[in-house]
XYZ file of C-alpha atoms in Angstrom:
682
model
C 25.822 70.631 71.981
C 27.822 70.433 75.469
C 31.031 69.754 76.569
C 31.568 66.118 76.784
C 36.276 66.244 77.772
C 35.643 67.631 81.463
C 39.176 67.467 83.794
C 39.422 66.146 87.355
C 39.927 69.816 88.599
C 37.089 71.558 86.676
C 34.684 68.533 87.972
C 35.433 69.453 91.482
C 36.678 73.196 92.004
C 33.178 74.292 93.446
C 33.573 71.319 95.606
C 37.399 73.013 96.343
C 36.085 76.348 96.957
C 32.587 75.522 99.108
C 35.207 73.587 101.920
C 37.501 76.592 102.111
C 35.204 79.101 103.228
C 33.496 76.847 105.140
C 36.670 76.352 107.008
C 37.177 80.153 106.964
C 33.755 80.662 108.239
C 34.202 77.691 111.379
C 37.638 79.101 112.279
C 35.896 82.759 112.207
C 33.068 80.783 114.695
C 35.925 79.243 116.775
C 37.836 82.333 117.417
C 35.204 85.037 117.868
C 31.908 83.246 119.464
C 33.367 80.400 121.614
C 36.414 82.142 122.711
C 38.105 84.924 122.041
C 41.814 86.392 119.909
C 42.045 88.989 123.031
C 43.407 86.282 126.149
C 45.865 86.353 127.859
C 47.881 83.842 130.395
C 47.692 83.994 134.260
C 49.191 81.213 136.352
C 48.369 78.951 133.890
C 45.051 80.489 132.114
C 44.152 81.758 129.748
C 41.747 84.904 130.091
C 39.848 87.256 128.316
C 39.405 90.439 128.833
C 36.485 90.751 131.515
C 37.677 87.591 133.424
C 41.096 89.755 132.924
C 39.845 92.628 135.287
C 38.061 90.349 137.504
C 40.811 88.659 138.138
C 43.084 92.053 138.659
C 39.906 93.293 141.444
C 40.049 90.486 143.358
C 44.040 90.498 143.943
C 44.047 93.846 144.682
C 41.347 93.708 147.174
C 43.214 90.968 148.425
C 46.243 92.526 148.296
C 44.554 95.964 150.373
C 42.931 93.604 153.028
C 46.418 92.207 153.541
C 48.157 95.156 154.000
C 45.483 96.550 156.223
C 45.914 93.963 157.982
C 49.490 93.973 158.612
C 51.724 94.799 161.767
C 55.461 95.001 163.165
C 56.717 92.333 164.336
C 59.253 93.467 167.101
C 60.443 91.857 169.521
C 60.397 93.887 172.962
C 63.621 91.845 174.095
C 66.041 91.138 170.749
C 67.178 94.817 171.935
C 67.062 96.349 168.790
C 69.017 100.054 168.350
C 66.397 102.915 167.909
C 67.964 105.806 167.114
C 68.077 109.033 168.983
C 65.001 111.374 167.811
C 66.382 114.445 170.172
C 69.699 114.034 167.946
C 67.895 115.336 164.367
C 65.516 118.253 166.568
C 66.341 121.163 165.682
C 68.791 122.713 168.165
C 66.191 125.026 169.019
C 64.159 122.383 170.415
C 67.094 120.246 171.114
C 68.942 122.842 173.411
C 65.786 124.377 174.617
C 66.577 127.804 172.474
C 64.179 130.119 172.445
C 62.798 131.206 168.858
C 61.155 134.349 169.588
C 62.930 137.624 171.482
C 61.472 140.468 173.223
C 62.189 143.946 170.680
C 60.856 147.167 171.508
C 57.942 148.040 169.218
C 59.722 151.696 168.752
C 62.818 151.389 167.114
C 65.570 152.609 169.772
C 66.950 156.294 169.904
C 69.728 156.289 172.268
C 71.417 160.308 173.414
C 73.833 160.584 171.162
C 76.417 163.393 172.213
C 76.250 166.978 170.985
C 77.736 170.680 170.977
C 74.480 172.339 170.480
C 71.873 172.021 172.424
C 68.513 170.053 170.464
C 65.893 172.799 170.115
C 63.630 169.485 169.546
C 60.470 169.906 172.200
C 60.648 167.014 174.705
C 56.900 166.568 173.503
C 54.678 167.355 170.609
C 51.322 168.011 169.095
C 49.890 165.719 166.627
C 49.969 167.029 163.457
C 46.521 167.437 161.232
C 45.587 165.459 158.415
C 45.202 167.589 155.330
C 42.124 166.644 153.720
C 42.566 165.890 149.736
C 41.979 167.427 146.508
C 40.133 167.439 143.592
C 37.360 165.771 144.120
C 36.021 164.618 141.235
C 32.431 162.661 140.695
C 31.548 159.934 138.121
C 27.927 157.962 137.669
C 27.644 154.911 135.973
C 25.574 151.156 136.085
C 26.440 148.057 134.428
C 25.692 144.138 135.262
C 28.706 142.771 137.295
C 29.867 140.088 139.417
C 30.966 141.816 142.411
C 32.535 138.831 144.885
C 31.655 139.915 148.952
C 33.495 141.896 150.817
C 36.391 139.905 153.161
C 37.446 141.400 156.393
C 41.755 141.270 156.527
C 41.740 141.757 160.606
C 45.107 142.143 161.691
C 47.422 139.630 163.166
C 46.045 137.004 160.978
C 46.523 134.700 157.089
C 44.645 137.178 155.682
C 42.795 135.673 152.573
C 42.319 135.693 149.218
C 39.037 137.693 147.364
C 36.131 135.493 147.039
C 35.341 134.168 143.936
C 32.529 136.161 142.064
C 29.183 135.267 142.193
C 27.932 132.879 138.673
C 25.148 135.177 138.490
C 25.439 139.425 137.108
C 23.646 141.836 139.225
C 23.070 145.266 137.533
C 24.659 148.074 140.082
C 24.586 151.946 139.938
C 26.713 153.493 141.420
C 28.864 156.810 142.066
C 32.478 157.058 142.024
C 34.825 159.844 143.533
C 38.358 160.359 142.706
C 40.361 162.272 143.818
C 44.188 162.252 145.912
C 46.782 162.845 148.724
C 49.552 165.141 148.880
C 52.121 163.449 150.413
C 54.120 165.864 150.185
C 52.251 167.944 151.561
C 51.167 166.157 154.168
C 55.723 165.744 155.315
C 55.276 169.265 155.728
C 53.111 169.600 158.045
C 54.518 166.624 160.209
C 57.675 168.692 159.900
C 56.029 171.616 161.022
C 55.073 170.555 163.954
C 58.247 168.239 164.830
C 57.839 164.617 163.867
C 60.972 162.783 163.730
C 62.076 161.860 160.551
C 60.677 158.306 161.168
C 57.262 158.916 161.732
C 56.531 160.986 158.788
C 55.695 158.395 156.725
C 51.489 159.084 155.306
C 49.860 155.528 156.273
C 46.566 155.447 155.255
C 43.551 153.142 156.893
C 40.753 154.156 155.312
C 38.714 156.465 152.649
C 35.918 158.311 154.022
C 33.046 159.788 152.824
C 29.690 161.749 153.482
C 27.123 162.343 151.145
C 24.350 164.818 151.007
C 21.211 164.151 148.268
C 19.406 166.885 147.082
C 16.170 167.830 147.999
C 12.516 168.598 146.605
C 13.018 172.068 147.654
C 16.102 172.209 146.591
C 18.338 172.224 149.876
C 20.550 169.893 150.769
C 19.782 167.004 152.889
C 21.634 165.806 156.296
C 25.226 164.496 155.965
C 25.633 160.757 155.580
C 28.955 158.206 156.049
C 29.848 156.349 152.867
C 31.715 153.208 152.350
C 33.245 152.214 149.246
C 32.909 148.933 147.719
C 36.276 146.339 148.268
C 36.762 143.243 147.701
C 39.246 143.452 150.688
C 39.025 145.329 153.701
C 41.524 145.923 156.822
C 38.677 146.601 159.692
C 39.779 150.323 161.921
C 40.017 150.376 165.407
C 40.028 154.106 166.830
C 41.720 153.628 170.185
C 43.452 151.284 172.671
C 43.077 152.037 176.831
C 46.101 153.584 178.009
C 46.814 152.162 181.324
C 48.512 154.739 184.595
C 51.893 153.023 185.882
C 52.917 153.715 188.955
C 55.746 156.111 187.840
C 53.041 157.956 186.844
C 53.280 156.982 183.028
C 50.820 155.712 180.424
C 50.988 152.409 178.820
C 49.078 150.086 176.560
C 48.574 146.484 177.153
C 51.030 144.213 175.889
C 48.511 142.577 173.897
C 47.013 146.624 172.171
C 51.182 146.749 171.461
C 50.787 143.138 168.989
C 47.124 144.341 168.210
C 49.457 147.657 166.421
C 52.150 145.866 165.435
C 50.109 143.441 163.739
C 47.521 146.761 161.931
C 50.983 148.364 160.785
C 52.118 145.084 159.136
C 49.595 145.531 157.337
C 49.037 149.281 156.942
C 52.920 149.983 156.311
C 53.587 147.642 152.535
C 52.995 148.946 148.802
C 49.847 146.360 148.493
C 47.744 147.787 151.824
C 48.135 150.670 150.912
C 47.185 149.594 146.758
C 44.151 148.018 148.293
C 43.059 151.145 150.850
C 43.503 153.502 148.196
C 42.869 151.963 144.398
C 40.538 148.928 144.752
C 39.760 146.729 142.406
C 35.641 147.205 140.738
C 36.360 147.779 136.748
C 37.787 144.457 136.532
C 34.030 142.578 138.306
C 32.226 144.502 135.563
C 30.291 142.842 132.952
C 31.649 143.812 129.130
C 30.863 147.432 129.943
C 34.243 147.770 131.971
C 33.963 151.671 130.307
C 30.690 152.141 131.913
C 33.178 153.244 135.026
C 33.874 156.541 133.987
C 37.394 157.727 134.946
C 38.369 161.705 134.542
C 41.457 161.501 131.882
C 42.844 163.454 134.680
C 42.562 165.044 138.083
C 42.029 169.241 137.592
C 45.220 170.366 138.688
C 47.366 168.077 138.683
C 50.027 166.508 136.382
C 49.176 162.829 137.185
C 47.466 160.526 134.671
C 44.739 157.709 136.523
C 45.703 155.718 133.669
C 49.169 155.136 135.276
C 47.542 153.606 138.178
C 45.554 150.796 136.724
C 42.304 152.417 135.506
C 40.268 152.155 132.052
C 39.320 154.499 129.859
C 37.493 154.301 126.052
C 38.922 156.729 123.890
C 37.988 158.315 120.754
C 41.294 159.626 118.857
C 43.370 155.859 119.635
C 40.662 152.847 119.430
C 39.232 151.016 121.078
C 40.252 149.194 124.070
C 40.412 145.691 124.131
C 37.972 143.907 126.648
C 38.513 142.965 129.850
C 37.241 139.406 131.624
C 37.754 138.956 134.977
C 38.796 134.861 135.404
C 36.336 132.768 138.040
C 38.549 132.736 141.012
C 40.391 136.705 141.238
C 43.315 136.322 143.922
C 44.415 139.919 145.046
C 46.909 142.084 143.572
C 50.561 142.297 144.331
C 52.327 145.571 144.547
C 55.718 146.103 143.027
C 58.229 148.240 143.662
C 58.155 150.080 140.391
C 54.149 150.123 139.523
C 53.753 153.359 138.243
C 55.382 150.735 135.563
C 53.393 147.757 135.756
C 49.976 148.811 135.466
C 46.995 145.992 136.174
C 46.484 142.266 134.772
C 43.031 142.122 134.131
C 43.031 138.178 133.406
C 41.410 136.960 130.526
C 42.061 140.383 128.337
C 43.654 140.565 125.748
C 46.640 143.377 127.425
C 50.601 142.414 126.986
C 51.751 138.943 124.791
C 55.018 137.800 126.015
C 57.512 138.702 123.235
C 60.189 136.611 121.662
C 61.955 134.852 123.728
C 63.975 136.053 126.484
C 62.257 139.562 125.491
C 59.900 141.775 127.719
C 56.240 140.821 126.672
C 54.915 143.141 124.287
C 50.822 144.612 123.549
C 48.985 143.661 120.503
C 49.385 145.289 117.553
C 46.254 147.048 115.830
C 45.807 145.556 112.563
C 45.049 148.622 110.750
C 44.536 149.567 106.861
C 45.776 152.796 105.309
C 43.919 154.586 103.377
C 44.723 157.098 100.579
C 44.024 160.278 103.207
C 46.077 158.984 105.903
C 49.486 159.764 103.817
C 50.419 162.587 105.980
C 49.674 160.850 109.344
C 51.794 157.831 107.526
C 54.895 159.492 107.021
C 54.254 161.364 111.217
C 54.561 158.502 112.211
C 57.283 156.969 110.609
C 59.316 159.670 111.705
C 58.407 158.848 115.295
C 59.159 155.465 114.990
C 62.977 156.648 113.397
C 63.002 159.466 116.698
C 62.213 156.410 118.835
C 64.774 154.348 117.452
C 67.694 157.253 117.746
C 66.684 157.946 121.030
C 66.899 154.450 122.272
C 70.833 154.339 120.892
C 71.251 157.486 122.469
C 69.632 155.793 125.607
C 71.786 152.500 125.109
C 74.628 154.637 124.359
C 74.414 156.782 128.117
C 73.718 153.222 129.405
C 70.400 154.237 130.232
C 68.948 150.866 129.841
C 65.555 150.636 131.224
C 64.665 154.076 129.050
C 65.674 152.394 125.664
C 63.648 149.346 126.516
C 60.361 151.856 126.754
C 61.380 153.659 123.771
C 61.460 149.943 121.584
C 58.521 149.197 123.052
C 57.173 152.024 121.997
C 58.145 151.106 118.546
C 57.090 147.644 118.607
C 53.007 149.159 119.363
C 53.189 151.647 116.878
C 50.930 150.574 114.146
C 52.906 152.308 111.578
C 55.979 150.302 112.340
C 56.591 147.531 109.882
C 57.499 144.096 110.622
C 60.999 144.521 109.606
C 61.193 147.752 111.815
C 59.215 145.701 114.614
C 61.638 142.300 114.347
C 64.531 145.364 115.015
C 62.970 146.323 118.068
C 62.780 143.364 119.089
C 65.949 142.075 118.450
C 67.756 145.329 120.039
C 65.326 144.207 123.182
C 67.320 140.762 123.000
C 70.808 141.865 123.285
C 70.074 144.529 126.105
C 67.639 142.442 128.269
C 70.745 141.624 130.424
C 71.683 144.917 130.967
C 67.941 146.267 131.694
C 67.285 143.055 134.260
C 71.363 144.484 135.627
C 69.863 148.078 135.584
C 66.280 147.057 137.582
C 68.646 144.516 140.444
C 70.400 147.611 140.450
C 67.842 150.356 140.791
C 65.942 147.843 143.568
C 69.188 147.358 145.513
C 69.891 151.289 145.924
C 66.644 151.792 147.341
C 67.169 148.698 149.594
C 70.511 150.700 150.218
C 68.476 153.796 151.496
C 66.123 152.180 153.950
C 69.078 151.055 155.385
C 70.809 154.128 155.811
C 67.740 155.217 157.644
C 66.358 157.270 154.675
C 62.292 156.403 155.159
C 59.947 155.578 152.018
C 57.401 157.994 152.611
C 55.773 157.387 149.446
C 55.005 159.670 145.937
C 54.151 163.481 146.490
C 50.785 163.050 144.819
C 49.308 159.627 145.388
C 45.499 159.357 143.695
C 42.787 157.225 145.400
C 38.874 155.892 144.468
C 35.969 155.099 146.193
C 33.015 153.625 144.585
C 29.111 153.982 146.470
C 26.709 151.560 145.549
C 24.589 152.440 148.188
C 22.402 155.026 145.417
C 18.871 155.128 144.163
C 18.806 156.031 140.702
C 17.492 159.782 139.528
C 18.915 161.026 143.012
C 21.097 163.810 142.458
C 24.405 163.658 144.948
C 27.621 165.340 146.531
C 30.506 164.090 148.136
C 33.466 165.145 150.555
C 36.240 162.938 151.633
C 38.834 162.714 154.516
C 41.609 160.259 155.458
C 41.632 158.079 158.527
C 45.599 157.492 158.643
C 47.423 155.938 161.182
C 48.979 158.065 164.368
C 52.525 156.797 164.306
C 52.927 157.828 168.263
C 50.318 155.649 169.189
C 51.542 154.323 172.789
C 54.366 156.820 173.643
C 52.677 159.171 175.760
C 55.933 160.435 176.867
C 56.424 161.820 173.799
C 53.002 164.051 173.366
C 52.190 166.989 174.778
C 48.799 165.062 175.801
C 49.050 161.657 176.895
C 45.549 160.697 175.566
C 46.588 161.173 171.693
C 48.689 158.598 172.424
C 45.609 155.656 172.640
C 44.404 156.534 169.542
C 46.100 154.382 166.665
C 44.378 156.939 163.978
C 43.330 159.516 163.078
C 40.907 161.394 161.550
C 41.401 164.605 158.867
C 39.895 167.183 157.819
C 36.892 167.348 155.053
C 37.464 168.106 151.685
C 35.582 170.403 149.923
C 32.123 169.246 148.802
C 32.248 167.918 144.883
C 30.251 169.490 141.927
C 26.602 167.714 142.097
C 25.657 164.488 140.318
C 22.786 163.212 138.854
C 22.570 159.077 139.039
C 21.017 157.959 135.898
C 17.483 157.948 136.450
C 16.093 154.159 134.750
C 13.445 155.234 133.771
C 11.716 158.812 132.393
C 8.698 160.036 131.425
C 7.887 163.162 128.408
C 4.799 164.055 127.415
C 4.560 164.320 123.928
C 1.136 165.909 123.026
C -1.930 167.040 124.263
C -5.558 166.448 122.464
C -7.357 168.327 125.210
C -7.670 170.125 127.996
C -8.233 166.249 129.897
C -6.119 164.199 127.576
C -2.194 164.131 127.415
C -0.493 161.499 125.164
C 2.652 160.315 127.336
C 6.079 158.368 126.481
C 7.537 155.879 129.345
C 11.491 154.948 128.495
C 12.645 152.456 130.802
C 16.287 150.520 131.479
C 14.527 147.202 131.168
C 17.749 144.099 132.211
C 19.947 146.293 130.443
C 19.021 147.798 127.335
C 15.908 150.484 127.222
C 12.269 149.785 126.500
C 9.213 152.106 125.261
C 5.529 152.389 125.740
C 3.204 155.502 125.162
C -0.092 155.981 125.792
C -3.139 158.580 126.277
C -3.956 159.427 129.997
C -6.318 161.772 131.107
C -7.080 163.579 134.400
C -6.680 161.442 137.558
C -5.406 158.339 136.137
C -2.368 156.931 136.479
C 0.683 156.940 134.627
C 0.635 153.279 133.760
C -0.064 151.437 129.993
C 1.195 148.304 128.963
C 2.676 147.974 125.180
C 3.913 145.078 123.304
C 3.601 142.693 126.274
C 5.711 145.266 128.611
C 4.315 146.632 131.035
C 5.196 150.508 132.036
C 4.217 152.281 135.214
C 5.641 155.760 136.646
C 5.298 156.821 139.625
C 2.650 159.534 138.970
C -0.557 161.162 138.135
C -1.752 163.326 136.341
C -3.381 166.105 137.533
C -3.672 168.516 134.842
C -3.310 168.972 131.657
C -3.000 172.582 129.482
C -3.082 172.190 125.570
C -2.332 176.070 125.070
C 0.603 176.572 127.527
C 3.146 178.890 126.556
C 6.468 178.177 127.052
C 9.536 180.430 127.108
C 12.186 178.586 124.723
C 15.988 179.462 125.779
C 18.466 179.340 122.934
C 22.657 180.538 122.957
C 23.397 182.341 119.899
C 26.850 182.084 118.386
C 28.305 184.348 119.966
C 26.951 183.318 122.986
C 24.335 185.514 123.689
C 21.125 183.976 125.537
C 17.358 185.040 124.033
C 14.133 183.856 124.657
C 10.634 183.643 123.130
C 7.507 182.254 123.504
C 6.091 179.331 122.026
C 2.271 177.877 122.118
C 3.278 174.575 123.464
C 1.226 171.955 125.539
C 1.816 170.723 129.050
C 0.975 168.320 132.021
C 0.805 168.678 135.962
C 2.132 165.536 137.876
C 1.518 164.636 140.971
C 4.269 162.109 142.593
C 3.569 158.675 144.752
C 5.929 160.952 147.462
C 4.060 164.225 147.256
C 5.784 165.795 144.688
C 4.751 168.415 142.022
C 6.444 167.853 138.126
C 5.373 170.152 135.276
C 6.324 168.227 131.598
C 5.804 170.419 129.197
C 6.085 169.236 125.419
C 8.394 171.260 124.028
C 11.179 171.092 127.030
C 10.554 166.944 126.929
C 11.058 166.793 123.264
C 14.995 167.958 123.853
C 15.576 166.018 126.979
C 14.727 162.928 124.817
C 16.459 164.257 122.172
C 19.559 164.265 124.449
C 18.787 160.982 126.184
C 18.698 158.999 122.354
C 22.075 160.616 121.443
C 23.276 159.578 124.653
C 22.088 155.823 124.236
C 23.083 155.843 120.681
C 26.406 156.799 121.770
C 27.409 154.184 124.278
C 25.335 151.212 121.601
C 27.932 152.446 119.394
C 30.842 152.325 121.390
C 29.507 148.837 123.127
C 29.218 147.527 119.423
C 32.935 148.770 118.449
C 34.302 147.406 121.673
C 32.245 144.131 120.993
C 33.738 144.022 117.362
C 37.827 143.175 118.710
C 40.472 145.038 117.354
C 42.389 146.146 120.282
C 43.792 149.688 120.595
C 46.987 151.473 121.479
C 48.253 150.332 125.119
C 51.646 152.433 126.185
C 54.039 150.090 127.045
C 53.802 149.126 131.243
C 50.554 150.570 131.665
C 46.661 149.905 131.153
C 45.069 152.508 128.405
C 44.764 156.272 129.023
C 41.472 157.395 127.363
C 39.297 160.101 127.813
C 36.483 159.485 129.399
C 32.183 160.032 128.063
C 29.592 160.974 129.972
C 26.623 158.433 129.344
C 23.653 160.135 131.411
C 22.034 163.284 130.326
C 23.565 165.717 133.211
C 22.760 169.066 134.029
C 19.178 169.382 132.028
C 17.205 168.437 134.663
C 15.343 171.152 137.067
C 16.851 171.601 140.828
C 14.575 169.346 142.978
C 15.662 165.672 142.024
C 13.573 163.399 139.999
C 9.435 162.415 139.923
C 10.145 159.629 141.720
C 12.906 156.892 142.877
C 14.912 156.331 139.234
C 12.702 157.939 137.430
C 13.015 161.796 135.272
């Protein structure tokens, strides 16, 4: 039964709720549909966001137009006093004082009275420039983004290294490594009685000549080689001499200024660094290890890693990959170049240490195995020794040596976290002493320079040169020489031969020829079998876009060695001229005692006629050995590349780039003399 007694609230509750909901909807409609809650008041007007920004844009345009049309309203008759601008100028400009003073090109050398007669002759002969030695050549290939070389001309402001191109390009090269023997050259200068202030050897350029091995087994005529460098200083061989009224010879002021500017470019650590050790390895993409660097030059104690070269290692682990930033700035040499190394922008190397502490290299994460206990004990003993020697160095106030020892502790993989923290704490405590010691060392060098002692450079100074204009598969040998600045240019009255005063640079003697090196071919051909006296099965291995690809097929006499495999075309520039399926081959073997023996072996062979007109013989047994060596080298190269891509950083000696043994990725030494069958082919 329905309820009969209903209260007033129950009777009208639904109406109240519906009315309140309608009011809320009406308010929302008015605020957010008709108007906007986000409004500001400008000059008594309420503006929404669109209206406000339109108003601001309009007023900004009006203000800019007003400023553009504005002008200073000055009445000339008002007598406004303007400050004297001349009083605010430089005293040199205001008083007309000269800013440049004419000075002698050569430091004055007044006669000093002495009791004994001067035994130095009035005139001298120019010294001979000794050849570099030893000379080591290596080969390699990689993708790189090499900046275009820029010319830094004397008297110009120079220029930064051009940014690398956006697209990588594959390069093949021969790298030459040798050394300048500055001490021996100073002895030669002293022998011919050069003045002490003119015994500094300034290298202007490193020249190289090469010969290519001809199919006949003879060497071609030498041709000049220009190595790659992102910055080059053009060389001027001579300047004209002009005879004066008194019979002496002199050079023009313009030439004298050129010589002074040229000397300024050469006579600096940065200038010699760019000439002797130009950047190249830094621009290689991912495969910086392909620029094969000898661990040590034969007969010398210098380590090329001390001069910025990077090498992969087998016993110390892979070094971190280096990358090059889009823009590369020229390197700036520091007074202590041998202890600073090179900065490979973007790569992992030395990281900032604690506040105030010197940067340190990353520590590789090492997981010891049960068999590593002796090595771990040796590592702990090494850390104890380093701490002890560091304490002794601090006691002797040899703070720079102490810093180097403590940094070795930080980089030691066997050091515990506590030992690393202890070493970093000690570095912080002696940091001010290290800074003071380095400052005193610098001031001592300055005092020696001001006292007249000449900075003649290191006794042995290594250099390198990279030849990019080579043909893959060819065999080359090289020799190098130095062009150096003539310290007696323009001083005809000091030389026996006045014409020598017009020589800006002097050409040195050529070095001995390097050992022959073969640039790794981009294409190999192997014979695998012969079905009969008319058909041979050939295999081609070709380097294509950074990887090795293989193709194979049967070819008959008279056919071109070319076929298609898996959609790839393989073309070898040769025609099968003959096939011998019953070929007697003298196989050479070396016993454990070093004895060489030969045995006959029945195999197959093919004769190929190349496009150059050369005749090449391929024997199945011999090609099998060559193919095995090639595959082994490819496997090693791939394994090293994957190892370096995985990432853990190897050990880096404090202050220098990694110093590691080199590898050889090109199977050299097993190919017959006479060169390849064609450009880039074996």
